[in-house]
Amino acid sequence: MSIQAYQNNSVETASPGELTLMLYNGCIKFIKAAGKAMEQKDMENKNTNIQKAQRIIQELMVTMDQNTDISAQVLPLYDYMNRRLIEANTKNDAEILGEVEGLVVEFRDTWKQVILQTRKAQYAQGGNA
């Protein structure tokens, strides 16, 4: 199986929670790539990778369930990250890029814990049935 086929299969068989985790990981990957491009004065790749990271943040924003209590807290943070990515891009500011990367890593790590807790709860229910 090729890497591309494996990746496609991973996405097609992933749960919504796992897809969100993939989005966070992709966003981190693009921010890191943008930072590397920024260091190398490769403005085209910096711009492309920041825009990819922004698209992921925007996707997370539009797919979030607006009826949950947590959305009122998370959406402003996503909006903030998106605006900071624009600023990092226009100002060529690696420090801002690092700030956003740190926020995305926090979201990713928290999301991983949510998935683990959900799985534990599901397995516990299955064991008692």
PDB file of N, CA, C and O in Angstrom, residues 32-62:
ATOM      1  N   LYS A  32       5.029  25.040  11.288  1.00  0.00           N
ATOM      2  CA  LYS A  32       6.470  24.737  11.358  1.00  0.00           C
ATOM      3  C   LYS A  32       7.132  24.971   9.993  1.00  0.00           C
ATOM      4  O   LYS A  32       8.220  25.548   9.916  1.00  0.00           O
ATOM      5  N   ALA A  33       6.472  24.519   8.935  1.00  0.00           N
ATOM      6  CA  ALA A  33       7.014  24.700   7.581  1.00  0.00           C
ATOM      7  C   ALA A  33       7.099  26.195   7.241  1.00  0.00           C
ATOM      8  O   ALA A  33       8.072  26.644   6.616  1.00  0.00           O
ATOM      9  N   ALA A  34       6.109  26.963   7.661  1.00  0.00           N
ATOM     10  CA  ALA A  34       6.122  28.412   7.415  1.00  0.00           C
ATOM     11  C   ALA A  34       7.283  29.061   8.163  1.00  0.00           C
ATOM     12  O   ALA A  34       7.962  29.945   7.620  1.00  0.00           O
ATOM     13  N   GLY A  35       7.515  28.615   9.390  1.00  0.00           N
ATOM     14  CA  GLY A  35       8.628  29.151  10.169  1.00  0.00           C
ATOM     15  C   GLY A  35       9.969  28.861   9.518  1.00  0.00           C
ATOM     16  O   GLY A  35      10.844  29.732   9.448  1.00  0.00           O
ATOM     17  N   LYS A  36      10.102  27.651   9.014  1.00  0.00           N
ATOM     18  CA  LYS A  36      11.348  27.267   8.339  1.00  0.00           C
ATOM     19  C   LYS A  36      11.531  28.103   7.062  1.00  0.00           C
ATOM     20  O   LYS A  36      12.628  28.599   6.793  1.00  0.00           O
ATOM     21  N   ALA A  37      10.443  28.284   6.321  1.00  0.00           N
ATOM     22  CA  ALA A  37      10.508  29.096   5.103  1.00  0.00           C
ATOM     23  C   ALA A  37      10.850  30.554   5.445  1.00  0.00           C
ATOM     24  O   ALA A  37      11.604  31.210   4.726  1.00  0.00           O
ATOM     25  N   MET A  38      10.298  31.038   6.562  1.00  0.00           N
ATOM     26  CA  MET A  38      10.567  32.404   7.004  1.00  0.00           C
ATOM     27  C   MET A  38      12.064  32.567   7.289  1.00  0.00           C
ATOM     28  O   MET A  38      12.683  33.547   6.877  1.00  0.00           O
ATOM     29  N   GLU A  39      12.652  31.582   7.978  1.00  0.00           N
ATOM     30  CA  GLU A  39      14.089  31.614   8.289  1.00  0.00           C
ATOM     31  C   GLU A  39      14.926  31.653   7.016  1.00  0.00           C
ATOM     32  O   GLU A  39      15.950  32.317   6.961  1.00  0.00           O
ATOM     33  N   GLN A  40      14.458  30.925   5.996  1.00  0.00           N
ATOM     34  CA  GLN A  40      15.206  30.817   4.744  1.00  0.00           C
ATOM     35  C   GLN A  40      14.850  31.936   3.762  1.00  0.00           C
ATOM     36  O   GLN A  40      15.275  31.912   2.616  1.00  0.00           O
ATOM     37  N   LYS A  41      14.061  32.896   4.226  1.00  0.00           N
ATOM     38  CA  LYS A  41      13.635  34.039   3.387  1.00  0.00           C
ATOM     39  C   LYS A  41      12.883  33.579   2.134  1.00  0.00           C
ATOM     40  O   LYS A  41      12.944  34.218   1.094  1.00  0.00           O
ATOM     41  N   ASP A  42      12.184  32.450   2.255  1.00  0.00           N
ATOM     42  CA  ASP A  42      11.383  31.900   1.154  1.00  0.00           C
ATOM     43  C   ASP A  42       9.943  32.365   1.372  1.00  0.00           C
ATOM     44  O   ASP A  42       9.126  31.674   1.970  1.00  0.00           O
ATOM     45  N   MET A  43       9.665  33.566   0.907  1.00  0.00           N
ATOM     46  CA  MET A  43       8.378  34.210   1.190  1.00  0.00           C
ATOM     47  C   MET A  43       7.196  33.477   0.554  1.00  0.00           C
ATOM     48  O   MET A  43       6.113  33.453   1.119  1.00  0.00           O
ATOM     49  N   GLU A  44       7.420  32.870  -0.596  1.00  0.00           N
ATOM     50  CA  GLU A  44       6.324  32.165  -1.263  1.00  0.00           C
ATOM     51  C   GLU A  44       5.873  30.961  -0.435  1.00  0.00           C
ATOM     52  O   GLU A  44       4.682  30.769  -0.189  1.00  0.00           O
ATOM     53  N   ASN A  45       6.829  30.145   0.018  1.00  0.00           N
ATOM     54  CA  ASN A  45       6.473  28.981   0.833  1.00  0.00           C
ATOM     55  C   ASN A  45       5.946  29.384   2.200  1.00  0.00           C
ATOM     56  O   ASN A  45       5.066  28.732   2.746  1.00  0.00           O
ATOM     57  N   LYS A  46       6.495  30.457   2.755  1.00  0.00           N
ATOM     58  CA  LYS A  46       5.997  30.956   4.039  1.00  0.00           C
ATOM     59  C   LYS A  46       4.519  31.302   3.894  1.00  0.00           C
ATOM     60  O   LYS A  46       3.677  30.852   4.663  1.00  0.00           O
ATOM     61  N   ASN A  47       4.206  32.064   2.865  1.00  0.00           N
ATOM     62  CA  ASN A  47       2.830  32.498   2.616  1.00  0.00           C
ATOM     63  C   ASN A  47       1.907  31.308   2.374  1.00  0.00           C
ATOM     64  O   ASN A  47       0.824  31.217   2.967  1.00  0.00           O
ATOM     65  N   THR A  48       2.333  30.372   1.551  1.00  0.00           N
ATOM     66  CA  THR A  48       1.526  29.189   1.232  1.00  0.00           C
ATOM     67  C   THR A  48       1.213  28.378   2.485  1.00  0.00           C
ATOM     68  O   THR A  48       0.067  27.988   2.719  1.00  0.00           O
ATOM     69  N   ASN A  49       2.226  28.149   3.314  1.00  0.00           N
ATOM     70  CA  ASN A  49       2.023  27.329   4.512  1.00  0.00           C
ATOM     71  C   ASN A  49       1.193  28.041   5.573  1.00  0.00           C
ATOM     72  O   ASN A  49       0.374  27.404   6.238  1.00  0.00           O
ATOM     73  N   ILE A  50       1.368  29.337   5.708  1.00  0.00           N
ATOM     74  CA  ILE A  50       0.527  30.078   6.659  1.00  0.00           C
ATOM     75  C   ILE A  50      -0.918  30.038   6.189  1.00  0.00           C
ATOM     76  O   ILE A  50      -1.839  29.842   6.991  1.00  0.00           O
ATOM     77  N   GLN A  51      -1.138  30.190   4.899  1.00  0.00           N
ATOM     78  CA  GLN A  51      -2.513  30.131   4.375  1.00  0.00           C
ATOM     79  C   GLN A  51      -3.135  28.755   4.594  1.00  0.00           C
ATOM     80  O   GLN A  51      -4.323  28.652   4.906  1.00  0.00           O
ATOM     81  N   LYS A  52      -2.344  27.698   4.466  1.00  0.00           N
ATOM     82  CA  LYS A  52      -2.857  26.350   4.728  1.00  0.00           C
ATOM     83  C   LYS A  52      -3.246  26.212   6.191  1.00  0.00           C
ATOM     84  O   LYS A  52      -4.284  25.632   6.517  1.00  0.00           O
ATOM     85  N   ALA A  53      -2.410  26.741   7.083  1.00  0.00           N
ATOM     86  CA  ALA A  53      -2.723  26.707   8.519  1.00  0.00           C
ATOM     87  C   ALA A  53      -4.005  27.494   8.790  1.00  0.00           C
ATOM     88  O   ALA A  53      -4.868  27.049   9.562  1.00  0.00           O
ATOM     89  N   GLN A  54      -4.152  28.643   8.147  1.00  0.00           N
ATOM     90  CA  GLN A  54      -5.365  29.452   8.312  1.00  0.00           C
ATOM     91  C   GLN A  54      -6.605  28.698   7.841  1.00  0.00           C
ATOM     92  O   GLN A  54      -7.647  28.753   8.494  1.00  0.00           O
ATOM     93  N   ARG A  55      -6.493  28.006   6.728  1.00  0.00           N
ATOM     94  CA  ARG A  55      -7.644  27.251   6.215  1.00  0.00           C
ATOM     95  C   ARG A  55      -8.069  26.176   7.204  1.00  0.00           C
ATOM     96  O   ARG A  55      -9.258  25.900   7.368  1.00  0.00           O
ATOM     97  N   ILE A  56      -7.108  25.562   7.879  1.00  0.00           N
ATOM     98  CA  ILE A  56      -7.444  24.546   8.881  1.00  0.00           C
ATOM     99  C   ILE A  56      -8.167  25.200  10.060  1.00  0.00           C
ATOM    100  O   ILE A  56      -9.195  24.694  10.516  1.00  0.00           O
ATOM    101  N   ILE A  57      -7.642  26.324  10.538  1.00  0.00           N
ATOM    102  CA  ILE A  57      -8.298  27.032  11.646  1.00  0.00           C
ATOM    103  C   ILE A  57      -9.724  27.414  11.233  1.00  0.00           C
ATOM    104  O   ILE A  57     -10.673  27.233  12.000  1.00  0.00           O
ATOM    105  N   GLN A  58      -9.881  27.910  10.010  1.00  0.00           N
ATOM    106  CA  GLN A  58     -11.210  28.296   9.526  1.00  0.00           C
ATOM    107  C   GLN A  58     -12.136  27.084   9.437  1.00  0.00           C
ATOM    108  O   GLN A  58     -13.314  27.177   9.771  1.00  0.00           O
ATOM    109  N   GLU A  59     -11.602  25.944   9.018  1.00  0.00           N
ATOM    110  CA  GLU A  59     -12.392  24.712   8.959  1.00  0.00           C
ATOM    111  C   GLU A  59     -12.842  24.299  10.365  1.00  0.00           C
ATOM    112  O   GLU A  59     -13.990  23.908  10.573  1.00  0.00           O
ATOM    113  N   LEU A  60     -11.939  24.407  11.328  1.00  0.00           N
ATOM    114  CA  LEU A  60     -12.293  24.090  12.717  1.00  0.00           C
ATOM    115  C   LEU A  60     -13.403  25.023  13.212  1.00  0.00           C
ATOM    116  O   LEU A  60     -14.296  24.604  13.946  1.00  0.00           O
ATOM    117  N   MET A  61     -13.360  26.279  12.781  1.00  0.00           N
ATOM    118  CA  MET A  61     -14.368  27.256  13.199  1.00  0.00           C
ATOM    119  C   MET A  61     -15.747  26.918  12.615  1.00  0.00           C
ATOM    120  O   MET A  61     -16.740  26.915  13.339  1.00  0.00           O
ATOM    121  N   VAL A  62     -15.793  26.627  11.322  1.00  0.00           N
ATOM    122  CA  VAL A  62     -17.104  26.411  10.686  1.00  0.00           C
ATOM    123  C   VAL A  62     -17.715  25.065  11.038  1.00  0.00           C
ATOM    124  O   VAL A  62     -18.934  24.905  10.976  1.00  0.00           O
TER     125      VAL A  62
END
